[in-house]
Amino acid sequence: MQTAADAGDAATLLAAVPAGRRVALVDPRFVGHVHALRLGLTDPRFPAATVPGALTAQPEARGALLRALHRTAAAVGAGAPVVEPDADPAPEDRTVPGRIAVALEAEGTAVQRPALGSLVAAVPTDPEQQAAAEAGLASVDDEAVRLRNAVKAHDGFFTTYCISPYSRYIARWCARRNLTPNQVTTASLITALIAAGAAATGTRGGYVAAGILLLVSFVLDCTDGQLARYSLQYSTMGAWLDATFDRAKEYAYYAGLAIGAVRGGDDVWVLALGAMVLQACRHVVDFSFNEANHDAVANTSPTAALSDKLDNVGWTVWVRRMIVLPIGERWAMIAVLTALTTPRIVFYALLIGCSLAACYTTAGRLLRSLTRRASRTDRAAQALADLADSGPLAQAVAAVAPGLRGAFTAPAVALLGTLVMIGGALFLPYGSPLTVAAAAVYVVLSGLAVARPLKGALDWLVPPFFRATEYVTILVLAARSDVPHAVPAAFGLVSAVAYHHYDTVYRIRGGTGAPPQWLVRTIGGHEGRTALVVVLAAVLTHTSGFTTALTALAVAVALVVLVESIRFWVSSSAPAVHDEGELA
């Protein structure tokens, strides 16, 4: 820490700091809570951030900061007014850090201004302001605010009232012992895997232990995010771990339940895979709808207005959050039913509950889309195209197709392809050449669906239709094959492909774009993988070779997507965010 006499001196001192370091400017008259400074000066997610009287810049914003300092050095350093005579800035912009923040924004550098709430951050200029700031400082316990703000806003009922009241204190305990969110996330994964192992024993004692351990894993899952917010430890690795481990834990637990059921004489692998498919499709509906609409112009609708009104009626908020069966309620249900009933009942409850939740959320999104007057952006269309995961076959069709016009053409064509492919897998004779023909029709229709930019009101349905087609086709063909272990092999294949799709979502959310095209081409795209599984089922009809082929395909896809995903998330190009998680 060094003291500068004026802006010119500050520019000189900052220029001497090594280029790879974060720097901060703090007005010497600053009065405020320590946590207000933490929020303004230590969050790694933003190139620049400010609170009244303080400003920070990451290495990528250092150049802009120095330029702004040099531009104002003569005026401020020479004793001239900090603001122009005809300006009427906010009080926090009258300080040197505040003025520099305004200059950075004028140059195009985004400056984060964290919400401080009751925390004090001020630069008093007279005794009255000094007394008021000190009174506010004394009246607010910043540690209590820090602890309260560690809890994620808009969480589910079970998480808010049954987990967070004590998990926040676990987060503080971890912070005081220098534990990192990534370590807690890893502990949550290990605990969930042990729970899956306990469920796989197929004994009542194992099921009880599995239910308890699953709840412990969820407590740790809440704690890692609270620890990140409490100590502002956001990282690229944390983003990757938090974004993927929830799904890995849940799906591993499904597999453990299925193994335990088989040991008890009840084969529920089809139900386990069905639960995973349903949950993954629910998520892609959420992801696609949000990506299509988050930056839409004139993004309003009567349905959204009604939802906003209901948000002002407290009990309706909790009811609607519970209806969607968010992760807290879902895991609590799984844990209790595992301990008290059988895996089959667990999966029946999951399938029924998630189906009702999917109908509720999808219906709401359809109503919003049909009543919304919105103009979707090129960025949204690109995000939907990336989420579609079209491979070489669909891209080749799209390249030669004229592009079908119409407000609802793309989702209608995608839905037709879904009905043709899933219908063929379900109702045509197993291994029939007609099923292969249905796959060929699906390839053509999937290419036609993405031949034009996805900017229609319901075009966000295209990726969910593709996900449902691929996952359900694999499930149906594996279940109809009557080949030992074909469904567990299909479970592994869908898990590997689903990881790729989740990885795509979180890359887009981080603002770095979808995985590279070579990766999508290498693993075939949704239509290529679907057609390949159909051909394998036809060629290897009712033979153990089908299980071997599914297993080999699962391993190949998993290796390619995991290597590329790990390379990306540990690289400097990955977004420095800590995912807040999904309600569902």
Coordinates of C-alpha atoms in Angstrom, one line a residue, residues 245-445:
F245 CA -20.7 -32.0 -10.2
D246 CA -24.4 -31.5 -9.3
R247 CA -25.3 -33.5 -12.4
A248 CA -22.6 -36.1 -11.8
K249 CA -23.7 -36.6 -8.2
E250 CA -27.4 -37.1 -9.1
Y251 CA -26.8 -39.4 -12.0
A252 CA -24.2 -41.4 -10.1
Y253 CA -26.8 -41.8 -7.4
Y254 CA -29.4 -43.0 -9.9
A255 CA -26.9 -45.6 -11.1
G256 CA -26.2 -46.7 -7.5
L257 CA -29.9 -47.2 -6.9
A258 CA -30.3 -49.2 -10.1
I259 CA -27.3 -51.5 -9.1
G260 CA -28.8 -51.9 -5.6
A261 CA -32.2 -52.8 -7.0
V262 CA -30.7 -55.4 -9.4
R263 CA -28.9 -57.0 -6.4
G264 CA -32.3 -57.2 -4.7
G265 CA -33.9 -58.8 -7.8
D266 CA -35.5 -55.8 -9.4
D267 CA -34.1 -54.4 -12.6
V268 CA -34.9 -50.7 -12.7
W269 CA -32.2 -49.5 -15.1
V270 CA -34.9 -48.3 -17.6
L271 CA -36.5 -46.2 -14.9
A272 CA -33.1 -44.8 -13.9
L273 CA -32.2 -43.8 -17.4
G274 CA -35.7 -42.4 -17.9
A275 CA -35.3 -40.2 -14.8
M276 CA -32.0 -39.0 -16.1
V277 CA -33.4 -38.2 -19.6
L278 CA -36.3 -36.4 -18.1
Q279 CA -34.2 -34.3 -15.9
A280 CA -31.7 -33.4 -18.6
C281 CA -34.5 -32.4 -21.0
R282 CA -36.1 -30.2 -18.3
H283 CA -32.8 -28.4 -18.0
V284 CA -32.4 -27.8 -21.7
V285 CA -35.9 -26.3 -21.8
D286 CA -34.8 -23.9 -19.1
F287 CA -31.4 -23.1 -20.8
S288 CA -32.9 -22.7 -24.3
F289 CA -35.7 -20.4 -23.2
N290 CA -33.4 -18.2 -21.1
E291 CA -30.8 -17.9 -23.8
A292 CA -33.5 -17.0 -26.4
N293 CA -35.0 -14.3 -24.3
H294 CA -32.4 -12.8 -21.9
D295 CA -31.3 -10.1 -24.3
A296 CA -34.5 -9.8 -26.4
V297 CA -35.8 -6.4 -27.3
A298 CA -39.3 -5.4 -26.1
N299 CA -39.2 -8.5 -23.9
T300 CA -42.6 -8.2 -22.3
S301 CA -45.8 -10.3 -22.1
P302 CA -49.0 -10.4 -20.1
T303 CA -47.9 -13.8 -18.7
A304 CA -44.7 -12.3 -17.4
A305 CA -46.5 -9.4 -15.9
L306 CA -48.9 -11.8 -14.1
S307 CA -45.9 -13.7 -12.8
D308 CA -44.3 -10.5 -11.5
K309 CA -47.6 -9.7 -9.7
L310 CA -47.6 -13.1 -8.1
D311 CA -44.1 -12.5 -6.9
N312 CA -45.5 -9.8 -4.6
V313 CA -47.7 -12.4 -2.9
G314 CA -45.2 -14.3 -0.6
W315 CA -46.9 -17.7 -0.4
T316 CA -47.3 -18.0 -4.2
V317 CA -43.6 -17.6 -4.7
W318 CA -42.8 -20.6 -2.5
V319 CA -45.6 -22.7 -4.0
R320 CA -44.4 -22.0 -7.5
R321 CA -40.8 -22.8 -6.5
M322 CA -41.8 -26.1 -4.9
I323 CA -44.0 -27.1 -7.9
V324 CA -40.9 -27.2 -10.2
L325 CA -39.3 -29.7 -7.8
P326 CA -36.0 -27.8 -7.5
I327 CA -32.8 -29.6 -6.5
G328 CA -33.3 -29.2 -2.7
E329 CA -36.8 -30.6 -2.7
R330 CA -35.8 -33.3 -5.2
W331 CA -32.8 -34.5 -3.3
A332 CA -34.8 -34.4 0.0
M333 CA -37.5 -36.6 -1.6
I334 CA -34.9 -39.0 -3.1
A335 CA -33.1 -39.3 0.3
V336 CA -36.2 -39.9 2.3
L337 CA -37.7 -42.4 -0.2
T338 CA -34.4 -44.2 -0.5
A339 CA -34.2 -44.7 3.3
L340 CA -37.9 -45.8 3.7
T341 CA -38.9 -47.5 0.4
T342 CA -37.4 -49.2 -2.6
P343 CA -35.5 -47.9 -5.7
R344 CA -38.5 -48.6 -7.9
I345 CA -40.7 -46.3 -5.8
V346 CA -37.9 -43.6 -5.8
F347 CA -37.8 -43.6 -9.6
Y348 CA -41.6 -43.6 -9.9
A349 CA -41.8 -40.6 -7.7
L350 CA -39.0 -38.9 -9.6
L351 CA -40.7 -39.6 -13.0
I352 CA -44.1 -38.4 -11.8
G353 CA -42.8 -35.4 -10.0
C354 CA -40.4 -34.2 -12.7
S355 CA -43.1 -34.8 -15.4
L356 CA -45.6 -32.6 -13.6
A357 CA -42.9 -30.0 -13.0
A358 CA -41.8 -30.1 -16.7
C359 CA -45.4 -29.6 -17.8
Y360 CA -45.9 -26.6 -15.5
T361 CA -42.6 -24.9 -16.5
T362 CA -42.9 -25.6 -20.2
A363 CA -46.5 -24.4 -20.3
G364 CA -45.5 -21.2 -18.7
R365 CA -42.7 -20.7 -21.1
L366 CA -45.0 -21.4 -24.1
L367 CA -47.5 -18.8 -22.9
R368 CA -44.8 -16.2 -22.4
S369 CA -43.4 -16.9 -25.9
L370 CA -46.8 -16.7 -27.6
T371 CA -47.9 -13.5 -25.8
R372 CA -44.5 -11.8 -25.9
R373 CA -43.7 -9.1 -28.4
A374 CA -40.0 -9.6 -28.6
S375 CA -37.3 -9.2 -31.3
R376 CA -34.5 -11.8 -30.7
T377 CA -30.9 -10.9 -31.3
D378 CA -28.2 -12.6 -33.4
R379 CA -26.5 -13.6 -30.2
A380 CA -29.6 -15.5 -29.1
A381 CA -30.0 -17.2 -32.4
Q382 CA -26.3 -18.3 -32.3
A383 CA -26.8 -19.6 -28.7
L384 CA -29.7 -21.7 -29.8
A385 CA -27.8 -23.0 -32.8
D386 CA -25.0 -24.0 -30.5
L387 CA -27.4 -25.6 -28.1
A388 CA -28.9 -27.6 -31.0
D389 CA -25.6 -29.4 -31.3
S390 CA -26.0 -30.1 -35.0
G391 CA -23.3 -32.3 -36.5
P392 CA -21.9 -32.7 -40.0
L393 CA -25.0 -34.5 -41.4
A394 CA -27.4 -31.8 -40.3
Q395 CA -25.1 -29.0 -41.3
A396 CA -24.7 -30.5 -44.7
V397 CA -28.5 -30.6 -45.1
A398 CA -28.8 -27.0 -43.8
A399 CA -26.1 -25.9 -46.3
V400 CA -28.1 -27.0 -49.3
A401 CA -31.6 -26.4 -47.9
P402 CA -33.3 -23.1 -48.9
G403 CA -34.5 -22.5 -45.4
L404 CA -38.1 -23.0 -44.5
R405 CA -40.0 -19.8 -43.7
G406 CA -42.7 -19.3 -41.1
A407 CA -43.0 -18.2 -37.6
F408 CA -43.2 -21.7 -36.1
T409 CA -41.6 -23.7 -38.9
A410 CA -38.3 -24.6 -37.1
P411 CA -39.9 -26.1 -34.0
A412 CA -42.6 -27.8 -36.1
V413 CA -40.0 -29.4 -38.3
A414 CA -37.9 -30.4 -35.3
L415 CA -41.0 -31.9 -33.6
L416 CA -41.9 -33.8 -36.7
G417 CA -38.4 -35.3 -36.8
T418 CA -38.7 -36.2 -33.1
L419 CA -42.0 -38.0 -33.7
V420 CA -40.6 -39.9 -36.7
M421 CA -37.5 -41.0 -34.9
I422 CA -38.9 -41.9 -31.5
G423 CA -42.0 -43.4 -33.1
G424 CA -39.9 -45.6 -35.3
A425 CA -37.8 -46.7 -32.4
L426 CA -40.9 -47.5 -30.4
F427 CA -43.3 -49.1 -32.9
L428 CA -41.3 -50.5 -35.8
P429 CA -39.9 -54.0 -35.5
Y430 CA -36.7 -53.9 -33.6
G431 CA -33.7 -53.8 -35.9
S432 CA -35.9 -53.2 -39.0
P433 CA -34.4 -51.3 -41.9
L434 CA -37.4 -49.0 -41.6
T435 CA -35.9 -47.7 -38.3
V436 CA -32.8 -46.8 -40.2
A437 CA -34.9 -45.0 -42.8
A438 CA -36.6 -43.1 -39.9
A439 CA -33.2 -42.1 -38.7
A440 CA -32.4 -40.8 -42.2
V441 CA -35.6 -38.8 -42.3
Y442 CA -34.7 -37.4 -38.8
V443 CA -31.3 -36.3 -40.1
V444 CA -32.9 -34.4 -43.0
L445 CA -35.5 -32.8 -40.8

